[in-house]
Short mmCIF file of C-alpha atoms in Angstrom, two decimals:
data_model
loop_
_atom_site.label_atom_id
_atom_site.label_comp_id
_atom_site.label_asym_id
_atom_site.label_seq_id
_atom_site.Cartn_x
_atom_site.Cartn_y
_atom_site.Cartn_z
CA MET A 1 17.90 22.96 -21.39
CA SER A 2 15.66 22.91 -24.34
CA VAL A 3 15.43 19.34 -25.65
CA PRO A 4 12.98 18.95 -28.63
CA GLY A 5 12.23 15.31 -27.81
CA LEU A 6 13.61 11.87 -28.63
CA GLN A 7 14.02 10.57 -32.16
CA ASN A 8 11.93 7.45 -31.59
CA GLY A 9 8.27 8.47 -31.57
CA ILE A 10 6.90 5.72 -29.40
CA VAL A 11 9.48 6.26 -26.67
CA ASP A 12 9.07 10.15 -26.91
CA ALA A 13 5.38 9.79 -26.42
CA LEU A 14 5.91 7.56 -23.43
CA ILE A 15 8.19 10.00 -21.54
CA LYS A 16 5.95 12.92 -22.23
CA ALA A 17 2.86 10.99 -20.69
CA SER A 18 3.50 11.14 -17.11
CA PRO A 19 6.18 10.82 -14.47
CA GLN A 20 4.30 8.04 -12.95
CA VAL A 21 4.84 5.87 -16.06
CA LEU A 22 8.65 6.12 -15.51
CA PHE A 23 8.38 5.43 -11.85
CA LEU A 24 6.22 2.43 -12.52
CA LEU A 25 8.73 1.07 -15.13
CA PHE A 26 11.91 1.74 -13.31
CA GLY A 27 11.12 2.21 -9.73
CA ARG A 28 12.16 5.19 -7.57
CA ARG A 29 15.91 4.43 -7.07
CA SER A 30 18.50 3.99 -9.62
CA ILE A 31 17.51 3.87 -13.13
CA LEU A 32 18.79 0.95 -15.38
CA SER A 33 20.98 -0.54 -12.56
CA SER A 34 21.52 -3.64 -14.57
CA ALA A 35 23.58 -1.80 -17.27
CA THR A 36 26.81 -2.28 -15.52
CA THR A 37 26.01 -6.15 -15.25
CA TRP A 38 25.44 -6.35 -19.13
CA GLN A 39 28.69 -4.35 -19.54
CA SER A 40 30.59 -7.03 -17.63
CA ILE A 41 28.95 -9.90 -19.47
CA LEU A 42 29.06 -8.74 -23.08
CA TYR A 43 32.31 -8.96 -25.26
CA PRO A 44 33.38 -5.33 -25.57
CA PRO A 45 32.90 -5.08 -29.32
CA ILE A 46 29.39 -6.37 -28.88
CA PHE A 47 28.81 -4.00 -26.01
CA ILE A 48 29.74 -0.86 -28.06
CA LYS A 49 27.56 -2.12 -30.84
CA VAL A 50 24.52 -2.37 -28.47
CA ILE A 51 25.32 1.29 -27.21
CA ASP A 52 25.45 2.45 -30.89
CA MET A 53 22.14 0.80 -31.70
CA GLY A 54 20.53 2.29 -28.54
CA ASN A 55 21.81 5.79 -29.31
CA ASN A 56 20.53 5.51 -32.93
CA PHE A 57 17.23 4.11 -31.78
CA LEU A 58 16.64 6.93 -29.14
CA PHE A 59 18.35 9.96 -30.55
CA GLY A 60 19.10 9.19 -34.27
CA TRP A 61 22.90 9.35 -33.67
CA LYS A 62 25.24 7.65 -36.21
CA SER A 63 28.24 7.64 -33.94
CA GLN A 64 30.61 7.97 -36.95
CA ASN A 65 32.92 10.57 -35.74
CA MET A 66 34.33 8.23 -33.07
CA SER A 67 36.93 5.57 -33.78
CA VAL A 68 36.20 2.04 -32.66
CA SER A 69 39.25 2.09 -30.44
CA GLN A 70 37.87 5.33 -28.75
CA LYS A 71 34.50 3.64 -28.32
CA LEU A 72 36.18 0.64 -26.67
CA ALA A 73 37.95 3.01 -24.15
CA ALA A 74 35.03 5.51 -23.63
CA TYR A 75 31.73 3.50 -23.72
CA PRO A 76 32.51 1.64 -20.48
CA HIS A 77 32.40 5.04 -18.75
CA LEU A 78 29.31 6.29 -20.62
CA TYR A 79 26.95 4.86 -18.05
CA SER A 80 26.80 5.79 -14.36
CA PHE A 81 24.22 5.44 -11.67
CA THR A 82 21.63 8.20 -11.53
CA SER A 83 18.21 8.23 -9.85
CA THR A 84 14.97 7.84 -11.68
CA LYS A 85 13.95 11.13 -10.26
CA SER A 86 16.78 12.89 -12.07
CA VAL A 87 15.53 11.35 -15.43
CA VAL A 88 12.01 12.25 -14.78
CA HIS A 89 13.12 15.80 -14.13
CA TRP A 90 14.93 16.00 -17.57
CA PHE A 91 11.68 14.39 -19.19
CA GLN A 92 9.62 17.08 -17.58
CA ILE A 93 11.77 19.69 -19.33
CA ILE A 94 11.26 17.87 -22.56
CA ARG A 95 7.46 17.60 -21.96
CA ASN A 96 6.96 21.13 -20.85
CA LYS A 97 9.54 22.82 -23.21
CA SER A 98 10.67 24.80 -20.35
CA PHE A 99 14.07 24.77 -18.45
CA GLN A 100 12.32 24.48 -14.99
CA MET A 101 12.91 23.04 -11.62
CA PHE A 102 11.54 19.70 -10.65
CA ASP A 103 7.69 19.43 -10.64
CA ASP A 104 6.30 17.19 -7.87
CA ASP A 105 2.98 17.17 -9.79
CA ILE A 106 1.05 18.20 -6.59
CA GLN A 107 -2.53 18.63 -7.30
CA THR A 108 -5.57 19.61 -5.20
CA ALA A 109 -9.16 19.34 -6.02
CA LEU A 110 -10.59 22.96 -6.00
CA GLY A 111 -13.90 21.67 -7.58
CA MET A 112 -16.04 18.61 -7.32
CA ASN A 113 -14.23 16.69 -10.09
CA THR A 114 -11.69 19.09 -11.35
CA PRO A 115 -8.09 18.72 -9.88
CA ASN A 116 -6.14 22.01 -10.69
CA LYS A 117 -2.49 22.75 -10.00
CA TYR A 118 -2.18 25.44 -7.32
CA THR A 119 1.62 25.76 -7.74
CA LYS A 120 3.69 27.02 -10.65
CA VAL A 121 6.94 25.49 -11.33
CA ALA A 122 9.81 27.97 -11.28
CA LYS A 123 12.04 28.28 -14.26
CA TYR A 124 15.83 28.53 -13.94
CA PRO A 125 16.57 32.34 -14.20
CA THR A 126 19.24 31.83 -17.02
CA ARG A 127 18.86 35.33 -18.37
CA ASN A 128 20.31 36.68 -15.17
CA ILE A 129 23.63 35.03 -15.86
CA ARG A 130 26.54 37.70 -15.94
CA THR A 131 29.31 35.41 -16.78
CA PRO A 132 30.18 35.34 -20.51
CA ILE A 133 28.71 32.20 -22.11
CA VAL A 134 30.34 30.50 -25.15
CA ILE A 135 28.28 27.60 -26.49
CA VAL A 136 29.90 25.16 -29.01
CA TYR A 137 27.11 22.77 -30.23
CA GLY A 138 26.62 19.93 -32.80
CA GLY A 139 24.61 20.60 -35.83
CA SER A 140 23.76 16.84 -35.82
CA ASP A 141 22.84 16.67 -32.14
CA SER A 142 19.05 15.89 -31.71
CA LEU A 143 19.07 16.98 -28.16
CA VAL A 144 19.87 20.55 -28.88
CA ASP A 145 17.46 23.41 -30.02
CA ILE A 146 19.83 26.32 -30.22
CA LYS A 147 17.28 28.90 -31.20
CA VAL A 148 15.28 28.11 -27.91
CA MET A 149 18.48 28.21 -25.92
CA LEU A 150 19.65 31.59 -27.12
CA LYS A 151 16.23 33.03 -26.32
CA GLU A 152 16.72 31.82 -22.69
CA LEU A 153 20.28 33.27 -22.33
CA PRO A 154 21.81 36.75 -22.12
CA LYS A 155 21.97 38.68 -25.41
CA ARG A 156 25.80 38.53 -25.59
CA THR A 157 25.92 34.70 -25.57
CA VAL A 158 28.16 33.29 -28.44
CA ALA A 159 27.11 30.14 -30.09
CA THR A 160 29.29 28.27 -32.66
CA GLU A 161 28.14 25.24 -34.45
CA ILE A 162 30.05 22.21 -35.63
CA PRO A 163 27.84 20.88 -38.31
CA HIS A 164 28.74 17.11 -38.22
CA TYR A 165 28.91 16.75 -34.62
CA GLU A 166 26.67 14.81 -32.33
CA HIS A 167 26.21 14.74 -28.61
CA LEU A 168 29.02 12.48 -27.54
CA ASP A 169 31.51 13.76 -30.11
CA PHE A 170 32.50 16.75 -27.95
CA LEU A 171 34.14 14.28 -25.63
CA TRP A 172 35.36 11.51 -27.89
CA ALA A 173 35.39 12.33 -31.57
CA ARG A 174 38.65 11.92 -33.57
CA ASP A 175 39.13 15.63 -34.12
CA THR A 176 38.07 17.30 -30.90
CA ASP A 177 41.52 18.86 -30.59
CA THR A 178 40.93 20.90 -33.77
CA GLN A 179 37.10 21.29 -33.70
CA VAL A 180 36.37 21.90 -29.99
CA PHE A 181 39.44 22.79 -27.98
CA PRO A 182 40.43 25.99 -29.77
CA HIS A 183 37.02 27.59 -28.88
CA VAL A 184 37.48 26.63 -25.27
CA PHE A 185 41.01 28.13 -25.13
CA ASP A 186 39.94 31.32 -26.95
CA ALA A 187 37.18 31.85 -24.47
CA LEU A 188 39.68 31.35 -21.52
CA ASP A 189 42.27 33.54 -23.06
CA ASN A 190 39.95 36.49 -23.95
CA PHE A 191 37.38 36.69 -21.04
CA THR A 192 39.61 37.61 -18.22
CA SER A 193 38.07 40.50 -16.19
CA ALA A 194 35.03 40.46 -13.91
CA GLU A 195 33.41 43.41 -15.78
CA ASN A 196 33.29 41.44 -19.08
CA PRO A 197 33.73 44.75 -21.35
CA LEU A 198 32.88 44.84 -24.87
CA ARG A 199 36.47 44.74 -26.02
CA GLU A 200 36.76 41.17 -24.59
CA TYR A 201 33.83 40.02 -26.75
CA GLU A 202 35.46 41.73 -29.80
CA SER A 203 38.73 40.06 -29.01
CA TYR A 204 36.99 36.64 -28.63
CA ALA A 205 35.27 37.34 -31.95
CA ARG A 206 38.44 37.59 -33.77
CA ALA A 207 39.91 34.53 -32.03
CA ARG A 208 36.85 32.60 -32.83
CA ASP A 209 37.07 33.55 -36.66
CA ARG A 210 40.73 32.41 -36.71
CA SER A 211 39.85 29.17 -35.00
CA LEU A 212 36.93 28.46 -37.44
CA SER A 213 39.08 29.04 -40.41
CA ALA A 214 41.91 26.77 -39.06
CA SER A 215 39.42 23.89 -38.27
CA ALA A 216 37.86 24.30 -41.80
CA ASN A 217 41.36 24.14 -43.48
CA PHE A 218 42.33 21.22 -41.26
CA LYS A 219 39.23 19.18 -42.21
CA GLN A 220 39.89 19.81 -45.85
#
């Protein structure tokens, strides 16, 4: 919801230029539909190397927290068909630095030579969320700007950083069972009522501290 941009400057400038550029490059249907064909052609170790190189080129990820065997099992499921429009929407969020709904870029000429937008794109009302929010994010994830996120979410939102984690590590890293799962279980165990009273946040805070301590000891 608050992506600062892509690691590669040229690609970052391209996606922030205009949605029409992406539609011109990829059409208006499925984006990168040839990916599954390349997956079936390439030798699996070469395929995961290509994915690692692509992730490093676009996002600066090192992909060092996942084992080779995990990549061989997981990377074939990394890509799935999605529309170019969905990707354009995501790039609009990056370009405008706003977690907003899709912008059709409709314009009208109100002057002789001055096209002006007459519609304002609505932002998602994330501050109105009443459900307790627990965020576990990677300190090495270039797609996260946690300060911006917390400004757009309710005040009681709890955010926990895993410093060495990147974007995909939350699914497939070697130590997700000790680094990620305890925070999920703690949240499910402690937030149980519809009213979300303060005592539940206090109970979760104690459980979170215990899980952070345990994960630090495990890593050592």
